[in-house]
Short mmCIF file of N, CA, C and O in Angstrom, two decimals:
data_model
loop_
_atom_site.label_atom_id
_atom_site.label_comp_id
_atom_site.label_asym_id
_atom_site.label_seq_id
_atom_site.Cartn_x
_atom_site.Cartn_y
_atom_site.Cartn_z
N UNK A 118 34.91 2.06 13.31
CA UNK A 118 33.69 1.77 12.60
C UNK A 118 32.97 0.60 13.25
O UNK A 118 33.59 -0.35 13.71
N UNK A 119 31.69 0.65 13.26
CA UNK A 119 30.86 -0.42 13.82
C UNK A 119 30.68 -1.50 12.77
O UNK A 119 30.30 -1.21 11.63
N UNK A 120 30.96 -2.75 13.14
CA UNK A 120 30.81 -3.87 12.21
C UNK A 120 29.59 -4.73 12.54
O UNK A 120 28.99 -5.31 11.65
N UNK A 121 29.28 -4.83 13.83
CA UNK A 121 28.23 -5.74 14.29
C UNK A 121 27.16 -4.95 15.02
O UNK A 121 27.46 -4.09 15.84
N UNK A 122 25.91 -5.29 14.73
CA UNK A 122 24.79 -4.75 15.50
C UNK A 122 24.09 -5.95 16.13
O UNK A 122 23.72 -6.90 15.44
N UNK A 123 23.95 -5.90 17.42
CA UNK A 123 23.22 -6.95 18.13
C UNK A 123 21.87 -6.38 18.52
O UNK A 123 21.78 -5.43 19.28
N UNK A 124 20.84 -6.96 17.96
CA UNK A 124 19.47 -6.55 18.26
C UNK A 124 19.05 -7.25 19.54
O UNK A 124 19.04 -8.48 19.60
N UNK A 125 18.70 -6.49 20.55
CA UNK A 125 18.21 -7.06 21.81
C UNK A 125 16.69 -6.96 21.82
O UNK A 125 16.13 -5.89 21.55
N UNK A 126 16.04 -8.08 22.09
CA UNK A 126 14.58 -8.09 22.02
C UNK A 126 13.98 -9.03 23.04
O UNK A 126 14.61 -9.99 23.48
N UNK A 127 12.74 -8.73 23.38
CA UNK A 127 11.91 -9.67 24.13
C UNK A 127 11.21 -10.56 23.10
O UNK A 127 11.01 -10.15 21.96
N UNK A 128 10.81 -11.71 23.51
CA UNK A 128 10.15 -12.63 22.59
C UNK A 128 8.88 -12.02 22.01
O UNK A 128 8.54 -12.28 20.85
N UNK A 129 8.20 -11.17 22.75
CA UNK A 129 6.97 -10.55 22.27
C UNK A 129 7.21 -9.60 21.09
O UNK A 129 6.28 -9.31 20.33
N UNK A 130 8.43 -9.13 20.91
CA UNK A 130 8.76 -8.22 19.82
C UNK A 130 9.57 -8.88 18.71
O UNK A 130 10.10 -8.20 17.82
N UNK A 131 9.66 -10.18 18.75
CA UNK A 131 10.53 -10.91 17.84
C UNK A 131 10.20 -10.68 16.37
O UNK A 131 11.09 -10.50 15.54
N UNK A 132 8.93 -10.64 16.03
CA UNK A 132 8.56 -10.50 14.62
C UNK A 132 9.06 -9.20 14.00
O UNK A 132 9.36 -9.16 12.81
N UNK A 133 9.18 -8.15 14.79
CA UNK A 133 9.69 -6.87 14.27
C UNK A 133 11.17 -6.95 13.91
O UNK A 133 11.66 -6.17 13.09
N UNK A 134 11.87 -7.89 14.49
CA UNK A 134 13.33 -7.97 14.32
C UNK A 134 13.76 -8.46 12.95
O UNK A 134 14.85 -8.14 12.49
N UNK A 135 12.92 -9.22 12.28
CA UNK A 135 13.29 -9.72 10.95
C UNK A 135 13.51 -8.56 9.98
O UNK A 135 14.51 -8.52 9.27
N UNK A 136 12.60 -7.61 9.96
CA UNK A 136 12.74 -6.46 9.07
C UNK A 136 13.93 -5.59 9.49
O UNK A 136 14.69 -5.12 8.64
N UNK A 137 14.09 -5.39 10.78
CA UNK A 137 15.22 -4.60 11.27
C UNK A 137 16.53 -5.24 10.83
O UNK A 137 17.44 -4.55 10.36
N UNK A 138 16.61 -6.56 10.94
CA UNK A 138 17.83 -7.27 10.52
C UNK A 138 18.08 -7.09 9.03
O UNK A 138 19.22 -6.85 8.61
N UNK A 139 17.05 -7.20 8.22
CA UNK A 139 17.20 -7.02 6.77
C UNK A 139 17.76 -5.64 6.44
O UNK A 139 18.64 -5.49 5.59
N UNK A 140 17.24 -4.63 7.10
CA UNK A 140 17.70 -3.25 6.87
C UNK A 140 19.16 -3.10 7.28
O UNK A 140 19.97 -2.52 6.54
N UNK A 141 19.50 -3.62 8.44
CA UNK A 141 20.89 -3.52 8.92
C UNK A 141 21.86 -4.24 8.00
O UNK A 141 22.96 -3.74 7.73
N UNK A 142 21.47 -5.39 7.49
CA UNK A 142 22.33 -6.13 6.57
C UNK A 142 22.53 -5.34 5.27
O UNK A 142 23.64 -5.26 4.75
N UNK A 143 21.46 -4.73 4.77
CA UNK A 143 21.58 -3.89 3.56
C UNK A 143 22.54 -2.73 3.79
O UNK A 143 23.20 -2.26 2.86
N UNK A 144 22.61 -2.26 5.03
CA UNK A 144 23.53 -1.16 5.38
C UNK A 144 24.95 -1.66 5.59
O UNK A 144 25.85 -0.87 5.87
N UNK A 145 25.17 -2.97 5.52
CA UNK A 145 26.50 -3.53 5.60
C UNK A 145 26.94 -4.06 6.95
O UNK A 145 28.11 -4.38 7.15
N UNK A 146 26.01 -4.17 7.89
CA UNK A 146 26.36 -4.66 9.22
C UNK A 146 26.21 -6.17 9.31
O UNK A 146 25.37 -6.77 8.65
N UNK A 147 27.02 -6.78 10.16
CA UNK A 147 26.78 -8.15 10.61
C UNK A 147 25.71 -8.04 11.69
O UNK A 147 25.77 -7.14 12.53
N UNK A 148 24.74 -8.95 11.69
CA UNK A 148 23.62 -8.82 12.62
C UNK A 148 23.53 -10.05 13.52
O UNK A 148 23.49 -11.19 13.05
N UNK A 149 23.51 -9.78 14.82
CA UNK A 149 23.30 -10.78 15.85
C UNK A 149 21.95 -10.47 16.50
O UNK A 149 21.52 -9.32 16.51
N UNK A 150 21.30 -11.47 17.04
CA UNK A 150 20.05 -11.24 17.75
C UNK A 150 20.17 -11.76 19.17
O UNK A 150 20.64 -12.88 19.39
N UNK A 151 19.77 -10.94 20.12
CA UNK A 151 19.89 -11.23 21.54
C UNK A 151 18.50 -11.35 22.16
O UNK A 151 17.80 -10.36 22.29
N UNK A 152 18.10 -12.57 22.50
CA UNK A 152 16.81 -12.77 23.15
C UNK A 152 16.97 -12.57 24.65
O UNK A 152 17.73 -13.29 25.31
N UNK A 153 16.27 -11.56 25.16
CA UNK A 153 16.41 -11.18 26.57
C UNK A 153 15.49 -12.02 27.46
O UNK A 153 14.55 -12.63 26.99
N UNK A 154 15.80 -12.00 28.73
CA UNK A 154 15.01 -12.66 29.77
C UNK A 154 14.75 -14.13 29.42
O UNK A 154 13.65 -14.64 29.55
N UNK A 155 15.80 -14.80 29.03
CA UNK A 155 15.73 -16.19 28.58
C UNK A 155 15.18 -17.11 29.65
O UNK A 155 14.52 -18.10 29.35
N UNK A 156 15.41 -16.78 30.92
CA UNK A 156 14.96 -17.67 31.99
C UNK A 156 13.44 -17.66 32.18
O UNK A 156 12.90 -18.50 32.89
N UNK A 157 12.75 -16.75 31.49
CA UNK A 157 11.30 -16.71 31.61
C UNK A 157 10.60 -17.56 30.54
O UNK A 157 9.38 -17.64 30.53
N UNK A 158 11.39 -18.19 29.67
CA UNK A 158 10.81 -18.96 28.56
C UNK A 158 10.85 -20.46 28.82
O UNK A 158 11.87 -20.98 29.27
N UNK A 159 9.78 -21.14 28.52
CA UNK A 159 9.76 -22.59 28.54
C UNK A 159 10.57 -23.10 27.35
O UNK A 159 10.68 -22.43 26.32
N UNK A 160 11.12 -24.29 27.46
CA UNK A 160 11.97 -24.86 26.41
C UNK A 160 11.27 -24.91 25.05
O UNK A 160 11.88 -24.59 24.02
N UNK A 161 10.02 -25.31 25.01
CA UNK A 161 9.30 -25.42 23.74
C UNK A 161 9.14 -24.06 23.07
O UNK A 161 9.32 -23.93 21.86
N UNK A 162 8.86 -23.04 23.85
CA UNK A 162 8.70 -21.70 23.30
C UNK A 162 10.04 -21.16 22.80
O UNK A 162 10.12 -20.52 21.74
N UNK A 163 11.10 -21.43 23.54
CA UNK A 163 12.44 -21.02 23.12
C UNK A 163 12.82 -21.73 21.82
O UNK A 163 13.29 -21.10 20.87
N UNK A 164 12.60 -23.02 21.76
CA UNK A 164 12.92 -23.79 20.56
C UNK A 164 12.17 -23.26 19.34
O UNK A 164 12.75 -23.08 18.26
N UNK A 165 10.89 -22.97 19.50
CA UNK A 165 10.09 -22.43 18.39
C UNK A 165 10.63 -21.07 17.93
O UNK A 165 10.72 -20.81 16.74
N UNK A 166 10.98 -20.23 18.88
CA UNK A 166 11.50 -18.90 18.55
C UNK A 166 12.83 -18.99 17.81
O UNK A 166 13.05 -18.31 16.80
N UNK A 167 13.73 -19.82 18.30
CA UNK A 167 15.04 -19.96 17.67
C UNK A 167 14.89 -20.57 16.28
O UNK A 167 15.56 -20.15 15.33
N UNK A 168 14.01 -21.54 16.14
CA UNK A 168 13.74 -22.13 14.82
C UNK A 168 13.27 -21.04 13.85
O UNK A 168 13.73 -20.97 12.70
N UNK A 169 12.35 -20.21 14.30
CA UNK A 169 11.83 -19.11 13.48
C UNK A 169 12.96 -18.17 13.05
O UNK A 169 13.07 -17.81 11.88
N UNK A 170 13.79 -17.77 13.98
CA UNK A 170 14.92 -16.88 13.68
C UNK A 170 15.87 -17.55 12.69
O UNK A 170 16.34 -16.91 11.75
N UNK A 171 16.13 -18.81 12.87
CA UNK A 171 17.00 -19.55 11.97
C UNK A 171 16.43 -19.54 10.54
O UNK A 171 17.18 -19.39 9.57
N UNK A 172 15.12 -19.67 10.43
CA UNK A 172 14.46 -19.68 9.12
C UNK A 172 14.59 -18.34 8.40
O UNK A 172 14.53 -18.30 7.16
N UNK A 173 14.74 -17.24 9.13
CA UNK A 173 14.93 -15.94 8.48
C UNK A 173 16.16 -15.96 7.59
O UNK A 173 16.21 -15.31 6.57
N UNK A 174 17.20 -16.65 8.04
CA UNK A 174 18.43 -16.77 7.27
C UNK A 174 19.30 -15.53 7.26
O UNK A 174 20.20 -15.42 6.42
N UNK A 175 19.06 -14.60 8.17
CA UNK A 175 19.87 -13.37 8.15
C UNK A 175 20.50 -13.00 9.49
O UNK A 175 21.13 -11.95 9.60
N UNK A 176 20.37 -13.84 10.48
CA UNK A 176 20.99 -13.58 11.79
C UNK A 176 22.24 -14.45 11.89
O UNK A 176 22.17 -15.67 11.77
N UNK A 177 23.38 -13.81 12.11
CA UNK A 177 24.65 -14.54 12.13
C UNK A 177 24.87 -15.31 13.44
O UNK A 177 25.34 -16.45 13.43
N UNK A 178 24.56 -14.66 14.57
CA UNK A 178 24.78 -15.28 15.88
C UNK A 178 23.51 -15.08 16.71
O UNK A 178 22.99 -13.97 16.80
N UNK A 179 23.04 -16.17 17.31
CA UNK A 179 21.93 -16.09 18.24
C UNK A 179 22.49 -15.95 19.65
O UNK A 179 23.25 -16.81 20.11
N UNK A 180 22.15 -14.87 20.31
CA UNK A 180 22.55 -14.60 21.69
C UNK A 180 21.38 -14.85 22.62
O UNK A 180 20.23 -14.61 22.25
N UNK A 181 21.66 -15.29 23.82
CA UNK A 181 20.64 -15.28 24.86
C UNK A 181 21.18 -14.50 26.04
O UNK A 181 22.37 -14.47 26.30
N UNK A 182 20.27 -13.82 26.72
CA UNK A 182 20.66 -12.95 27.82
C UNK A 182 20.14 -13.47 29.15
O UNK A 182 18.97 -13.81 29.27
N UNK A 183 21.04 -13.51 30.10
CA UNK A 183 20.66 -13.77 31.49
C UNK A 183 20.35 -12.41 32.11
O UNK A 183 21.13 -11.87 32.89
N UNK A 184 19.24 -11.85 31.73
CA UNK A 184 18.91 -10.46 32.04
C UNK A 184 18.88 -10.14 33.52
O UNK A 184 19.15 -9.01 33.92
N UNK A 185 18.54 -11.11 34.34
CA UNK A 185 18.43 -10.85 35.78
C UNK A 185 19.51 -11.56 36.59
O UNK A 185 19.49 -11.52 37.82
N UNK A 186 20.42 -12.24 35.91
CA UNK A 186 21.49 -12.95 36.61
C UNK A 186 21.01 -14.18 37.35
O UNK A 186 21.67 -14.63 38.29
N UNK A 187 19.88 -14.76 36.93
CA UNK A 187 19.29 -15.89 37.64
C UNK A 187 19.78 -17.26 37.19
O UNK A 187 19.49 -18.26 37.84
N UNK A 188 20.50 -17.32 36.06
CA UNK A 188 20.88 -18.62 35.53
C UNK A 188 22.03 -19.24 36.31
O UNK A 188 22.78 -18.55 36.99
N UNK A 189 22.15 -20.56 36.17
CA UNK A 189 23.29 -21.29 36.71
C UNK A 189 23.79 -22.21 35.60
O UNK A 189 23.22 -22.25 34.51
N UNK A 190 24.86 -22.96 35.86
CA UNK A 190 25.44 -23.79 34.80
C UNK A 190 24.45 -24.81 34.25
O UNK A 190 24.43 -25.07 33.05
N UNK A 191 23.62 -25.39 35.10
CA UNK A 191 22.64 -26.38 34.62
C UNK A 191 21.60 -25.74 33.72
O UNK A 191 21.27 -26.28 32.66
N UNK A 192 21.07 -24.58 34.11
CA UNK A 192 20.05 -23.93 33.28
C UNK A 192 20.66 -23.44 31.96
O UNK A 192 20.01 -23.52 30.91
N UNK A 193 21.90 -22.99 32.00
CA UNK A 193 22.58 -22.58 30.77
C UNK A 193 22.77 -23.77 29.85
O UNK A 193 22.54 -23.69 28.64
N UNK A 194 23.18 -24.89 30.41
CA UNK A 194 23.33 -26.12 29.63
C UNK A 194 22.00 -26.51 28.98
O UNK A 194 21.95 -26.88 27.80
N UNK A 195 20.91 -26.43 29.74
CA UNK A 195 19.58 -26.76 29.20
C UNK A 195 19.20 -25.81 28.06
O UNK A 195 18.65 -26.26 27.05
N UNK A 196 19.48 -24.54 28.22
CA UNK A 196 19.17 -23.56 27.18
C UNK A 196 19.96 -23.86 25.91
O UNK A 196 19.41 -23.88 24.81
N UNK A 197 21.25 -24.09 26.06
CA UNK A 197 22.10 -24.37 24.91
C UNK A 197 21.65 -25.66 24.22
O UNK A 197 21.58 -25.72 22.98
N UNK A 198 21.30 -26.66 24.99
CA UNK A 198 20.82 -27.93 24.41
C UNK A 198 19.46 -27.77 23.73
O UNK A 198 19.11 -28.56 22.85
N UNK A 199 18.70 -26.77 24.11
CA UNK A 199 17.43 -26.46 23.44
C UNK A 199 17.70 -25.72 22.13
O UNK A 199 17.01 -25.95 21.13
N UNK A 200 18.69 -24.85 22.12
CA UNK A 200 19.00 -24.03 20.95
C UNK A 200 19.68 -24.83 19.84
O UNK A 200 19.32 -24.71 18.66
N UNK A 201 20.67 -25.62 20.19
CA UNK A 201 21.52 -26.30 19.19
C UNK A 201 20.76 -27.08 18.12
O UNK A 201 21.12 -26.98 16.94
N UNK A 202 19.73 -27.85 18.45
CA UNK A 202 19.06 -28.63 17.40
C UNK A 202 18.32 -27.79 16.35
O UNK A 202 18.04 -28.27 15.26
N UNK A 203 18.00 -26.54 16.68
CA UNK A 203 17.20 -25.71 15.76
C UNK A 203 17.95 -24.48 15.26
O UNK A 203 17.37 -23.63 14.57
N UNK A 204 19.23 -24.38 15.57
CA UNK A 204 20.02 -23.21 15.18
C UNK A 204 21.25 -23.64 14.40
O UNK A 204 22.01 -24.50 14.87
N UNK A 205 21.47 -23.05 13.23
CA UNK A 205 22.60 -23.41 12.37
C UNK A 205 23.85 -22.58 12.61
O UNK A 205 24.93 -22.96 12.16
N UNK A 206 23.73 -21.45 13.27
CA UNK A 206 24.87 -20.56 13.45
C UNK A 206 25.52 -20.69 14.81
O UNK A 206 25.29 -21.65 15.56
N UNK A 207 26.32 -19.69 15.11
CA UNK A 207 27.01 -19.67 16.41
C UNK A 207 26.07 -19.12 17.48
O UNK A 207 25.07 -18.47 17.17
N UNK A 208 26.43 -19.37 18.73
CA UNK A 208 25.61 -18.97 19.87
C UNK A 208 26.44 -18.07 20.76
O UNK A 208 27.63 -18.28 20.96
N UNK A 209 25.77 -17.05 21.33
CA UNK A 209 26.42 -16.15 22.26
C UNK A 209 25.61 -16.02 23.54
O UNK A 209 24.41 -16.30 23.57
N UNK A 210 26.27 -15.58 24.59
CA UNK A 210 25.60 -15.33 25.87
C UNK A 210 25.96 -13.92 26.33
O UNK A 210 27.09 -13.48 26.21
N UNK A 211 24.96 -13.24 26.85
CA UNK A 211 25.14 -11.93 27.48
C UNK A 211 24.74 -12.10 28.94
O UNK A 211 23.56 -12.26 29.25
N UNK A 212 25.72 -12.13 29.81
CA UNK A 212 25.46 -12.44 31.22
C UNK A 212 25.51 -11.17 32.07
O UNK A 212 26.43 -10.38 31.96
N UNK A 213 24.50 -11.01 32.90
CA UNK A 213 24.50 -9.93 33.89
C UNK A 213 25.00 -10.50 35.20
O UNK A 213 24.76 -11.66 35.53
N UNK A 214 25.66 -9.66 35.96
CA UNK A 214 26.33 -10.12 37.19
C UNK A 214 25.55 -9.75 38.45
O UNK A 214 26.13 -9.60 39.51
N UNK A 215 24.24 -9.64 38.34
CA UNK A 215 23.41 -9.22 39.47
C UNK A 215 23.67 -10.04 40.73
O UNK A 215 23.61 -9.51 41.84
N UNK A 216 23.94 -11.32 40.56
CA UNK A 216 24.14 -12.20 41.70
C UNK A 216 25.56 -12.74 41.77
O UNK A 216 25.83 -13.71 42.47
N UNK A 217 26.47 -12.14 40.99
CA UNK A 217 27.87 -12.54 41.04
C UNK A 217 28.19 -13.81 40.28
O UNK A 217 29.22 -14.43 40.53
N UNK A 218 27.32 -14.20 39.31
CA UNK A 218 27.51 -15.46 38.59
C UNK A 218 27.93 -15.29 37.14
O UNK A 218 28.07 -16.28 36.42
N UNK A 219 28.10 -14.06 36.67
CA UNK A 219 28.35 -13.84 35.23
C UNK A 219 29.60 -14.55 34.75
O UNK A 219 29.59 -15.18 33.69
N UNK A 220 30.68 -14.47 35.49
CA UNK A 220 31.92 -15.09 35.05
C UNK A 220 31.80 -16.61 35.01
O UNK A 220 32.09 -17.24 33.98
N UNK A 221 31.33 -17.23 36.09
CA UNK A 221 31.23 -18.68 36.11
C UNK A 221 30.21 -19.17 35.07
O UNK A 221 30.41 -20.19 34.42
N UNK A 222 29.12 -18.41 34.88
CA UNK A 222 28.13 -18.79 33.87
C UNK A 222 28.70 -18.65 32.46
O UNK A 222 28.42 -19.48 31.59
N UNK A 223 29.48 -17.61 32.23
CA UNK A 223 30.10 -17.43 30.92
C UNK A 223 31.09 -18.54 30.61
O UNK A 223 31.11 -19.09 29.50
N UNK A 224 31.89 -18.91 31.60
CA UNK A 224 32.84 -20.00 31.41
C UNK A 224 32.12 -21.33 31.17
O UNK A 224 32.52 -22.13 30.32
N UNK A 225 31.04 -21.55 31.90
CA UNK A 225 30.24 -22.76 31.69
C UNK A 225 29.60 -22.78 30.31
O UNK A 225 29.54 -23.83 29.66
N UNK A 226 29.15 -21.63 29.85
CA UNK A 226 28.56 -21.53 28.52
C UNK A 226 29.59 -21.84 27.44
O UNK A 226 29.29 -22.53 26.46
N UNK A 227 30.81 -21.36 27.63
CA UNK A 227 31.89 -21.67 26.68
C UNK A 227 32.12 -23.18 26.65
O UNK A 227 32.24 -23.77 25.58
N UNK A 228 32.16 -23.80 27.82
CA UNK A 228 32.34 -25.26 27.88
C UNK A 228 31.21 -26.00 27.18
O UNK A 228 31.40 -27.10 26.67
N UNK A 229 30.03 -25.39 27.12
CA UNK A 229 28.86 -26.01 26.49
C UNK A 229 28.73 -25.67 25.01
O UNK A 229 27.76 -26.07 24.37
N UNK A 230 29.67 -24.88 24.48
CA UNK A 230 29.67 -24.63 23.04
C UNK A 230 29.37 -23.22 22.59
O UNK A 230 29.32 -22.95 21.39
N UNK A 231 29.17 -22.29 23.51
CA UNK A 231 28.95 -20.90 23.13
C UNK A 231 30.27 -20.32 22.63
O UNK A 231 31.32 -20.58 23.19
N UNK A 232 30.19 -19.52 21.55
CA UNK A 232 31.41 -18.96 20.97
C UNK A 232 31.53 -17.45 21.12
O UNK A 232 32.59 -16.90 20.88
N UNK A 233 30.45 -16.79 21.51
CA UNK A 233 30.49 -15.35 21.76
C UNK A 233 30.07 -15.10 23.20
O UNK A 233 29.03 -15.62 23.64
N UNK A 234 30.85 -14.32 23.92
CA UNK A 234 30.57 -14.02 25.32
C UNK A 234 30.83 -12.54 25.59
O UNK A 234 31.84 -12.00 25.16
N UNK A 235 29.91 -11.92 26.26
CA UNK A 235 30.17 -10.61 26.84
C UNK A 235 29.39 -10.53 28.13
O UNK A 235 28.55 -11.38 28.41
N UNK A 236 29.69 -9.56 28.94
CA UNK A 236 29.05 -9.49 30.25
C UNK A 236 29.03 -8.07 30.78
O UNK A 236 29.71 -7.19 30.25
N UNK A 237 28.28 -7.87 31.82
CA UNK A 237 28.28 -6.62 32.56
C UNK A 237 28.93 -6.90 33.91
O UNK A 237 29.09 -8.04 34.31
N UNK A 238 29.28 -5.84 34.59
CA UNK A 238 29.73 -5.99 35.97
C UNK A 238 28.83 -5.14 36.85
O UNK A 238 28.20 -4.20 36.38
N UNK A 239 28.72 -5.49 38.09
CA UNK A 239 27.89 -4.78 39.05
C UNK A 239 26.43 -4.73 38.64
O UNK A 239 25.77 -3.70 38.77
N UNK A 240 25.92 -5.83 38.13
CA UNK A 240 24.48 -5.91 37.79
C UNK A 240 24.15 -5.26 36.48
O UNK A 240 24.85 -5.39 35.51
N UNK A 241 23.05 -4.53 36.47
CA UNK A 241 22.57 -3.92 35.23
C UNK A 241 23.45 -2.73 34.86
O UNK A 241 23.43 -2.25 33.81
#
């Protein structure tokens, strides 16, 4: 049986996710939200988006995705430090291995406080 649904979204579609999350919760699922292409967002825009999601009060874990495999430990640290002040729940990372960095980035994210990790192999 499926227990968790992770909604993957671009920031431009974020507003639609609140209703989707409400419906999924009514159906009995735990709901996580995965913001894709995190490296394309400025810190202020990311902070505003995470704050908004936190205010919904129905997302259990906020995930961010390294959709293109472009992140490194420093950029992951910056992202996590942007998220933590405006997010009350746990944080997850979805790392793509396009450039062979998914494992090291995932381990670095864990060191920075991420509690959920998953990844792909061989890129997309």
